[in-house]
Coordinates of C-alpha atoms in Angstrom, one line a residue:
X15 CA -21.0 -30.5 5.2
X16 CA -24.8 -31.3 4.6
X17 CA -27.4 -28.8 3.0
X18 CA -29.1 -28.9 6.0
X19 CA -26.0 -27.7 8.4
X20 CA -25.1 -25.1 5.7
X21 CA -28.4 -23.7 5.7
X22 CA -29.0 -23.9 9.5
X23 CA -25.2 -21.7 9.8
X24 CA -26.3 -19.4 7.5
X25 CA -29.8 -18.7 9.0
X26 CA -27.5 -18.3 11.9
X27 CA -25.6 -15.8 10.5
X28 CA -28.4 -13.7 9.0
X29 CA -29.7 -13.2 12.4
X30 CA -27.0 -12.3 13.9
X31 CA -26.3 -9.6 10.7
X32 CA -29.9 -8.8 11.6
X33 CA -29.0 -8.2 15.5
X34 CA -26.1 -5.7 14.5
X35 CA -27.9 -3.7 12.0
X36 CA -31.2 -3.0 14.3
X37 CA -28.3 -2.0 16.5
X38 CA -26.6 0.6 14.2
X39 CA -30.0 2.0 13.1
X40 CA -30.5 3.2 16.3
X41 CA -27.1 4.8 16.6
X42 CA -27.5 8.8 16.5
X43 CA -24.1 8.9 15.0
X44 CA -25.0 6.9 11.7
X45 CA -28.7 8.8 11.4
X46 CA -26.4 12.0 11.5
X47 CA -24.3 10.6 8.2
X48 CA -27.3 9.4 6.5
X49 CA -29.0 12.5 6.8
X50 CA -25.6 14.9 5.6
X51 CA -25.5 12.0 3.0
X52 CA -29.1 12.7 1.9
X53 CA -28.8 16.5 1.8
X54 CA -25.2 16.1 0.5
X55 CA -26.7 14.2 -2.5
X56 CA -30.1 16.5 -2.8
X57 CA -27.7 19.8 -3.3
X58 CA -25.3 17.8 -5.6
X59 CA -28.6 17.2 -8.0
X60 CA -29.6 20.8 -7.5
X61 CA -26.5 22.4 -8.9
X62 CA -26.3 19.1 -11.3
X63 CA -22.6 18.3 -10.2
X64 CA -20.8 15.1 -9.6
X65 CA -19.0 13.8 -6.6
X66 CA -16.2 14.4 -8.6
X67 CA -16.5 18.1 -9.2
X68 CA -17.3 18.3 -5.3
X69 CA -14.0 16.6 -4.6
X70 CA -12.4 18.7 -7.4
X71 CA -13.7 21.7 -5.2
X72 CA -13.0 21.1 -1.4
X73 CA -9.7 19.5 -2.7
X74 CA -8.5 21.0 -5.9
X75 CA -4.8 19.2 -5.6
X76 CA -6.0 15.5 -4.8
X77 CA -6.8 14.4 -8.3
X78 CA -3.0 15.9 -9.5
X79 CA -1.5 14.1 -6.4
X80 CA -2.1 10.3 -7.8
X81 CA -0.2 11.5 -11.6
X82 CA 2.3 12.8 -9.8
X83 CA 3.1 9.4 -7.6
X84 CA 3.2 7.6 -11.0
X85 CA 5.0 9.6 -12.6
X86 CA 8.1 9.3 -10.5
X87 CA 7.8 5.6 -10.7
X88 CA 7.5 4.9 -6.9
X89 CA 5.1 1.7 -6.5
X90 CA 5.8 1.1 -3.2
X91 CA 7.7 4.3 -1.6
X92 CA 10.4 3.1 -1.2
X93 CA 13.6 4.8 -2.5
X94 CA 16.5 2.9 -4.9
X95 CA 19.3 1.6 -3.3
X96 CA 22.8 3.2 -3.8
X97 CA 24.8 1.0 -6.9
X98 CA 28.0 0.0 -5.0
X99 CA 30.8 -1.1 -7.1
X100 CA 33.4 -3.5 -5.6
X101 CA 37.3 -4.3 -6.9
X102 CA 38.5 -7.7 -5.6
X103 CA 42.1 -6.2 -5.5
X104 CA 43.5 -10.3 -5.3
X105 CA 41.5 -10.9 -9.1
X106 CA 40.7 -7.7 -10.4
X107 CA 37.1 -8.6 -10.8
X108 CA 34.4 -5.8 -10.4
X109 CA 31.2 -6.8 -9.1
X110 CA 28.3 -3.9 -9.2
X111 CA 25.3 -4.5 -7.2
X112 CA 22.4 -2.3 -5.3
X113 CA 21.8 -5.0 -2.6
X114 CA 24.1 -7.9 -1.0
X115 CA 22.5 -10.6 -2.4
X116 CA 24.8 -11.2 -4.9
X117 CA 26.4 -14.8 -5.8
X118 CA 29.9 -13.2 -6.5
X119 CA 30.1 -10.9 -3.4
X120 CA 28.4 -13.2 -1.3
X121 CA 31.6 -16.3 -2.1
X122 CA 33.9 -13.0 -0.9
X123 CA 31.8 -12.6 2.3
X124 CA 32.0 -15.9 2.9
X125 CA 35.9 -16.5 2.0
X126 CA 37.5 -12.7 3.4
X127 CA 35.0 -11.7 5.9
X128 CA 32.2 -8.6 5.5
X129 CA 34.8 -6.1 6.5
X130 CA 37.3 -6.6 4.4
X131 CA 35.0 -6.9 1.3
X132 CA 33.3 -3.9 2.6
X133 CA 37.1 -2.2 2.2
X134 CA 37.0 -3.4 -1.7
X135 CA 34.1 -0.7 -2.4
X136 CA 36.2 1.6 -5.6
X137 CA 32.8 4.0 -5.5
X138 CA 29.1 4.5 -4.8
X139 CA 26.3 6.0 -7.6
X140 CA 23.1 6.8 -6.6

């Protein structure tokens, strides 16, 4: 791509970023959130506090909320699978897993069928 095309794309782009914003200043709604914003901002300077003591005092539990999240070691809400632990009764051999994507049980699957292996389950932990 020339340095002519670039720049003709991106004066392109400039107007039409210029198009949309003469279009949002005239919106009532945003001059409404500008002006609580501006006040919002004038009474935090009066009283000398931060947006963090303002959030601390509309919502006193948000800032304990995030701690307690990490704390319990969810990253991604979702909860730990049950440990299942299965008994080939043909080999003795104990295979303990929390999902089915295991070599061992997978080769049972495959050989006795999902049922039967399912059958082979000696107990469940959380």
């Amino acid at each position: 791509m020339s340095l002519l095309s670039d720049y003709v794309k991106k004066e392109q782009l400039l107007k039409q970023l210029e198009e949309e914003l003469k279009r949002m200043e005239g919106d009532q709604r945003l001059k409404s959130e500008l002006e609580f914003k501006e006040k919002l901002e004038a009474l935090m300077a009066e009283y000398g506090k931060t947006t963090r003591d303002v959030i601390e005092l509309l919502n006193p539990k948000a800032d304990n909320a995030q701690p307690a999240a990490a704390q319990t070691g969810s990253t991604g809400g979702r909860r730990k699978r049950k440990l299942k632990i299965y008994k080939n009764p043909n080999t003795g051999e104990v295979v303990e897993t929390r999902g089915g994507n295991h070599k061992t049980l997978k080769a049972w699957k495959d050989e006795h069928g999902s049922d039967t292996v399912e059958s082979w389950v000696v107990r469940t932990e959380d």
